[in-house]
Short mmCIF file of C-alpha atoms in Angstrom, two decimals:
data_model
loop_
_atom_site.label_atom_id
_atom_site.label_comp_id
_atom_site.label_asym_id
_atom_site.label_seq_id
_atom_site.Cartn_x
_atom_site.Cartn_y
_atom_site.Cartn_z
CA UNK R 1 0.87 23.83 95.72
CA UNK R 2 4.35 24.43 95.34
CA UNK R 3 6.85 22.21 98.01
CA UNK R 4 7.72 24.65 101.10
CA UNK R 5 11.73 24.78 100.31
CA UNK R 6 13.85 23.18 104.15
CA UNK R 7 14.87 25.65 106.05
CA UNK R 8 18.48 25.27 106.68
CA UNK R 9 20.90 26.31 109.73
CA UNK R 10 23.97 27.48 107.70
CA UNK R 11 24.74 27.93 103.88
CA UNK R 12 25.92 25.07 101.56
CA UNK R 13 29.36 23.84 102.27
CA UNK R 14 32.17 26.41 102.08
CA UNK R 15 29.74 29.50 101.51
CA UNK R 16 31.03 32.94 103.26
CA UNK R 17 28.10 33.21 106.02
CA UNK R 18 27.49 36.80 107.23
CA UNK R 19 26.21 37.88 110.28
CA UNK R 20 22.45 39.33 110.44
CA UNK R 21 24.50 43.13 110.90
CA UNK R 22 26.41 42.48 107.36
CA UNK R 23 22.85 41.18 104.86
CA UNK R 24 22.96 43.46 102.30
CA UNK R 25 19.50 44.63 100.22
CA UNK R 26 19.17 42.63 97.39
CA UNK R 27 16.22 41.11 94.73
CA UNK R 28 13.46 39.80 97.10
CA UNK R 29 13.37 36.28 94.71
CA UNK R 30 16.75 36.49 94.52
CA UNK R 31 18.55 34.08 97.34
CA UNK R 32 19.29 35.67 100.65
CA UNK R 33 22.92 36.25 101.41
CA UNK R 34 22.68 34.75 104.96
CA UNK R 35 23.28 31.72 102.68
CA UNK R 36 19.93 30.01 104.07
CA UNK R 37 19.17 28.64 101.10
CA UNK R 38 15.76 30.75 100.65
CA UNK R 39 14.49 33.28 98.81
CA UNK R 40 15.70 37.45 100.62
CA UNK R 41 11.51 37.53 100.27
CA UNK R 42 11.43 34.57 102.69
CA UNK R 43 14.02 34.95 104.70
CA UNK R 44 15.79 38.16 105.80
CA UNK R 45 13.74 40.67 103.47
CA UNK R 46 10.44 39.37 105.33
CA UNK R 47 11.46 41.42 108.49
CA UNK R 48 13.05 44.29 106.20
CA UNK R 49 9.75 44.34 103.86
CA UNK R 50 7.41 44.34 107.66
CA UNK R 51 9.32 47.46 108.96
CA UNK R 52 8.50 49.30 105.83
CA UNK R 53 4.32 48.96 105.52
CA UNK R 54 3.88 48.97 109.17
CA UNK R 55 1.55 51.93 110.03
CA UNK R 56 2.64 54.90 111.88
CA UNK R 57 -0.73 56.40 113.17
CA UNK R 58 0.85 59.61 113.95
CA UNK R 59 3.47 60.13 111.71
CA UNK R 60 3.72 63.47 112.58
CA UNK R 61 3.96 63.62 116.67
CA UNK R 62 6.93 65.49 118.21
CA UNK R 63 6.79 68.00 115.37
CA UNK R 64 6.26 71.05 115.99
CA UNK R 65 2.63 72.36 114.40
CA UNK R 66 1.28 68.58 114.42
CA UNK R 67 -2.02 69.70 113.99
CA UNK R 68 -1.51 71.87 111.33
CA UNK R 69 0.86 69.11 109.43
CA UNK R 70 -2.35 66.98 109.47
CA UNK R 71 -4.45 69.64 107.79
CA UNK R 72 -2.29 69.91 105.17
CA UNK R 73 -1.84 66.47 104.14
CA UNK R 74 -5.80 65.77 104.55
CA UNK R 75 -7.43 69.35 104.57
CA UNK R 76 -6.10 71.65 102.67
CA UNK R 77 -5.49 72.44 99.01
CA UNK R 78 -2.45 74.92 98.80
CA UNK R 79 -0.24 76.26 101.37
CA UNK R 80 2.83 76.58 102.06
CA UNK R 81 5.75 76.66 105.33
CA UNK R 82 8.53 77.85 105.66
CA UNK R 83 10.75 74.46 107.41
CA UNK R 84 14.07 74.56 109.56
CA UNK R 85 16.68 72.45 109.84
CA UNK R 86 18.18 71.34 112.30
CA UNK R 87 22.13 72.33 111.58
CA UNK R 88 21.03 74.68 109.25
CA UNK R 89 20.65 74.72 105.74
CA UNK R 90 23.71 73.39 103.65
CA UNK R 91 25.83 75.33 101.30
CA UNK R 92 23.78 76.41 98.32
CA UNK R 93 19.82 75.61 99.02
CA UNK R 94 19.11 79.41 100.37
CA UNK R 95 15.84 78.09 101.78
CA UNK R 96 13.61 74.80 102.15
CA UNK R 97 9.85 75.13 101.96
CA UNK R 98 7.27 72.60 102.63
CA UNK R 99 4.31 73.10 100.04
CA UNK R 100 0.51 70.90 99.81
CA UNK R 101 1.16 69.60 96.67
CA UNK R 102 3.63 70.31 93.09
CA UNK R 103 3.17 69.88 89.43
CA UNK R 104 3.08 66.46 88.04
CA UNK R 105 2.85 65.29 91.86
CA UNK R 106 6.70 65.17 92.10
CA UNK R 107 7.65 64.37 95.76
CA UNK R 108 10.32 67.42 95.76
CA UNK R 109 12.13 70.13 93.48
CA UNK R 110 14.80 71.22 93.54
CA UNK R 111 14.83 74.51 92.13
CA UNK R 112 17.27 76.70 89.31
CA UNK R 113 17.87 78.73 92.81
CA UNK R 114 18.70 75.54 94.56
CA UNK R 115 15.96 76.10 97.28
CA UNK R 116 13.93 72.60 98.00
CA UNK R 117 10.13 72.40 97.36
CA UNK R 118 8.95 69.19 99.28
CA UNK R 119 5.35 68.21 98.75
CA UNK R 120 3.54 66.29 101.43
CA UNK R 121 -0.18 65.15 99.92
CA UNK R 122 2.17 62.54 98.29
CA UNK R 123 1.30 58.57 99.12
CA UNK R 124 3.61 56.91 100.92
CA UNK R 125 5.25 53.88 100.56
CA UNK R 126 6.54 52.54 104.00
CA UNK R 127 3.71 53.28 105.87
CA UNK R 128 5.36 56.15 107.67
CA UNK R 129 4.84 59.50 106.14
CA UNK R 130 7.49 60.96 108.14
CA UNK R 131 9.63 58.85 107.49
CA UNK R 132 8.69 59.36 103.26
CA UNK R 133 9.13 62.64 103.73
CA UNK R 134 12.56 62.80 105.27
CA UNK R 135 13.93 60.34 102.30
CA UNK R 136 12.69 62.49 100.24
CA UNK R 137 13.98 65.92 101.64
CA UNK R 138 17.35 64.33 101.91
CA UNK R 139 17.71 63.60 98.22
CA UNK R 140 16.34 66.86 97.17
CA UNK R 141 18.86 68.62 99.28
CA UNK R 142 21.87 66.93 97.27
CA UNK R 143 20.48 66.77 93.78
CA UNK R 144 21.50 69.27 91.05
CA UNK R 145 19.20 72.27 91.10
CA UNK R 146 16.43 72.55 88.23
CA UNK R 147 15.84 68.35 89.47
CA UNK R 148 12.40 67.41 90.30
CA UNK R 149 13.11 64.28 92.75
CA UNK R 150 11.26 61.41 91.76
CA UNK R 151 9.54 58.38 94.32
CA UNK R 152 10.81 55.64 95.61
CA UNK R 153 10.61 52.49 98.06
CA UNK R 154 12.05 54.24 101.26
CA UNK R 155 14.59 51.56 103.97
CA UNK R 156 13.27 51.23 107.66
CA UNK R 157 16.73 52.10 108.29
CA UNK R 158 16.48 56.02 107.45
CA UNK R 159 15.87 59.22 109.11
CA UNK R 160 12.21 60.45 110.45
CA UNK R 161 11.33 64.28 109.67
CA UNK R 162 11.79 64.48 113.62
CA UNK R 163 15.60 63.58 112.78
CA UNK R 164 16.02 66.58 110.58
CA UNK R 165 13.44 69.36 111.54
CA UNK R 166 14.74 71.84 114.76
CA UNK R 167 11.57 71.07 116.62
CA UNK R 168 11.78 75.39 118.32
CA UNK R 169 11.40 76.20 114.93
CA UNK R 170 7.62 77.94 114.25
CA UNK R 171 5.86 75.97 111.98
CA UNK R 172 3.55 78.82 110.01
CA UNK R 173 1.88 77.69 107.33
CA UNK R 174 0.76 80.05 104.74
CA UNK R 175 -3.03 79.23 103.39
CA UNK R 176 -2.85 80.25 99.13
CA UNK R 177 -5.08 80.68 96.69
CA UNK R 178 -3.73 79.02 93.85
CA UNK R 179 -0.60 77.02 93.46
CA UNK R 180 0.58 80.00 91.53
CA UNK R 181 3.97 79.61 94.28
CA UNK R 182 4.92 76.44 92.18
CA UNK R 183 6.40 79.20 89.79
CA UNK R 184 9.54 81.63 90.81
CA UNK R 185 8.56 85.04 90.22
CA UNK R 186 11.70 86.32 88.69
CA UNK R 187 11.24 82.84 85.95
CA UNK R 188 10.28 84.15 82.86
CA UNK R 189 8.02 81.42 81.67
CA UNK R 190 6.22 78.30 83.22
CA UNK R 191 7.17 74.75 81.62
CA UNK R 192 4.22 74.07 79.53
CA UNK R 193 3.56 70.77 81.21
CA UNK R 194 3.65 72.79 84.75
CA UNK R 195 1.98 75.52 83.38
CA UNK R 196 -1.25 73.00 82.82
CA UNK R 197 -0.30 71.15 85.90
CA UNK R 198 -1.05 74.85 87.23
CA UNK R 199 -4.51 75.45 85.35
CA UNK R 200 -6.28 72.02 86.77
CA UNK R 201 -4.45 72.34 90.06
CA UNK R 202 -5.74 76.03 90.39
CA UNK R 203 -9.87 74.63 88.76
CA UNK R 204 -9.60 72.09 91.24
CA UNK R 205 -8.95 74.20 94.15
CA UNK R 206 -11.54 74.80 97.48
CA UNK R 207 -11.09 78.47 98.74
CA UNK R 208 -9.79 77.89 102.21
CA UNK R 209 -8.82 79.84 104.77
CA UNK R 210 -6.96 79.56 108.08
CA UNK R 211 -8.25 80.86 111.61
CA UNK R 212 -6.01 83.64 113.67
CA UNK R 213 -8.42 83.06 116.57
CA UNK R 214 -8.02 79.66 117.59
CA UNK R 215 -5.38 77.10 116.14
CA UNK R 216 -5.51 75.10 113.49
CA UNK R 217 -8.70 75.74 112.12
CA UNK R 218 -9.59 76.02 108.33
CA UNK R 219 -12.97 77.48 106.65
CA UNK R 220 -13.25 76.21 103.61
CA UNK R 221 -15.97 77.51 101.08
CA UNK R 222 -18.11 74.64 98.39
CA UNK R 223 -20.87 75.69 96.44
CA UNK R 224 -23.33 73.57 98.52
CA UNK R 225 -22.52 74.97 102.30
CA UNK R 226 -19.19 76.29 103.80
CA UNK R 227 -17.75 74.50 106.61
CA UNK R 228 -14.96 74.37 109.75
CA UNK R 229 -12.52 71.95 109.63
CA UNK R 230 -10.56 72.18 113.12
CA UNK R 231 -7.56 69.66 113.45
CA UNK R 232 -7.39 68.96 117.68
CA UNK R 233 -4.41 67.20 119.34
CA UNK R 234 -7.22 65.66 122.26
CA UNK R 235 -6.77 61.91 123.13
CA UNK R 236 -9.89 60.94 120.23
CA UNK R 237 -11.85 59.29 123.63
CA UNK R 238 -12.14 62.63 125.64
CA UNK R 239 -12.55 65.15 123.11
CA UNK R 240 -15.18 62.43 121.94
CA UNK R 241 -16.33 63.34 125.76
CA UNK R 242 -16.32 67.00 126.28
CA UNK R 243 -18.01 67.41 122.22
CA UNK R 244 -20.98 65.27 124.06
CA UNK R 245 -21.15 67.27 126.62
CA UNK R 246 -21.42 70.35 124.49
CA UNK R 247 -23.33 68.73 121.99
CA UNK R 248 -26.35 67.86 124.24
CA UNK R 249 -25.98 71.26 125.85
CA UNK R 250 -26.38 72.83 122.26
CA UNK R 251 -23.01 74.12 122.76
CA UNK R 252 -21.24 72.92 120.10
CA UNK R 253 -23.32 76.20 118.07
CA UNK R 254 -20.99 78.95 116.06
CA UNK R 255 -24.04 81.02 115.32
CA UNK R 256 -26.91 80.15 113.64
CA UNK R 257 -26.94 77.50 110.83
CA UNK R 258 -24.43 76.17 112.11
CA UNK R 259 -23.75 72.63 112.78
CA UNK R 260 -21.54 69.71 114.24
CA UNK R 261 -21.89 67.14 111.67
CA UNK R 262 -19.70 64.40 112.48
CA UNK R 263 -15.44 64.35 111.96
CA UNK R 264 -12.80 63.28 110.56
CA UNK R 265 -9.91 60.75 111.78
CA UNK R 266 -6.82 61.71 109.91
CA UNK R 267 -3.17 60.44 111.19
CA UNK R 268 -3.81 59.52 115.04
CA UNK R 269 -5.93 62.96 115.41
CA UNK R 270 -9.89 63.97 115.47
CA UNK R 271 -11.12 66.66 112.94
CA UNK R 272 -14.57 68.04 114.24
CA UNK R 273 -16.63 69.37 110.81
CA UNK R 274 -18.94 71.76 110.93
CA UNK R 275 -21.66 72.91 108.61
CA UNK R 276 -21.98 76.84 107.62
CA UNK R 277 -24.30 78.67 105.65
CA UNK R 278 -22.86 80.11 102.50
CA UNK R 279 -22.98 82.84 103.53
CA UNK R 280 -21.01 82.83 107.14
CA UNK R 281 -17.00 84.53 105.89
CA UNK R 282 -13.90 82.74 107.31
CA UNK R 283 -14.09 86.19 109.69
CA UNK R 284 -17.13 85.65 110.91
CA UNK R 285 -16.19 82.66 111.83
CA UNK R 286 -13.33 83.67 114.34
CA UNK R 287 -15.02 84.96 117.57
CA UNK R 288 -17.88 81.97 117.26
CA UNK R 289 -14.82 80.08 116.87
CA UNK R 290 -12.76 81.27 120.00
CA UNK R 291 -15.90 80.96 122.09
CA UNK R 292 -16.42 77.34 121.30
CA UNK R 293 -12.65 76.85 122.16
CA UNK R 294 -13.39 78.10 125.88
CA UNK R 295 -16.38 75.93 125.84
CA UNK R 296 -14.37 73.24 125.30
CA UNK R 297 -11.64 73.82 127.28
CA UNK R 298 -14.03 73.71 129.99
CA UNK R 299 -15.54 70.19 128.84
CA UNK R 300 -12.39 68.65 128.47
CA UNK R 301 -11.58 70.01 131.91
CA UNK R 302 -14.47 67.73 133.95
CA UNK R 303 -14.36 64.50 134.70
CA UNK R 304 -18.13 63.64 135.68
CA UNK R 305 -19.33 60.66 133.88
CA UNK R 306 -21.70 61.34 131.39
CA UNK R 307 -25.76 61.56 131.49
CA UNK R 308 -27.83 59.66 129.58
CA UNK R 309 -28.11 62.84 127.55
CA UNK R 310 -24.09 62.93 126.49
CA UNK R 311 -24.06 59.49 125.94
CA UNK R 312 -26.64 59.32 123.07
CA UNK R 313 -25.48 62.55 122.01
CA UNK R 314 -21.96 60.81 122.22
CA UNK R 315 -23.54 57.83 120.66
CA UNK R 316 -24.32 60.26 117.73
CA UNK R 317 -21.16 62.10 117.72
CA UNK R 318 -18.70 58.43 117.06
CA UNK R 319 -21.33 56.95 114.10
CA UNK R 320 -20.37 60.28 111.89
CA UNK R 321 -16.50 60.02 112.40
CA UNK R 322 -15.03 58.97 108.54
CA UNK R 323 -11.52 58.22 109.17
CA UNK R 324 -9.13 59.72 106.29
CA UNK R 325 -6.21 58.35 107.16
#
């Protein structure tokens, strides 16, 4: 094993010293600019790396429509949402639109007309999706029209989406049956790579519909059965108690042959999931979902201790949780 480099309190004689606030970012294996004699990654780069990689459990907290942000990130194949920036749009940018996915997995795209598409379902480089997305958005606003924005490692000092978006603006997703929104209607023809990517994405997309009667609930169709996936804002322990109260009394059903089968954990929120018969359409989910929302509100309001049967139901629900992120 290599010997550890001795740590010194000062740099070499005559070497210029800098304060922590002035230390620039250099290559991980290069000498730290502070003059310690250690490599950057073992000195001031260590704190920076920790800040960048530390996982933010609820990256969309504080944004309008947090539950829908989670749904579009993890559950919905094709959707778009107009975004409103604090202070308005820069000159030459007619609109900014959030999209679930972009062709070739681009993090963002500045279209020929100057409008911006920002992709949500891309890998995080920092552990904080809100910071990654904010960095991508800022770069997309500045690149030349007709330019895709590549991925890059994000600084821990950069802004988050919460600092760039108008918190009072509505967040209203539009779910699409495919990814034709990639190609503007005014375009004469798509790039061959984009066209091929569009064809592959459309082939893999699961039909999905956002319910209108309740918030952040999405019906989807699969070959064997349909599902309802519902992102909920309530604290996990309180929501599990409420679901257990209802489940023990068969109050989680959405009608004949429907069943609450478990839940996802995603970005700090719970997503209960129901199995539905293949014959049950999204429209037919609307009324049962609204009625369930009323029962859930009453169960959430209860502070009574769980009965033995409710505790068993809670244990079963807990065992059927899957963490997505």
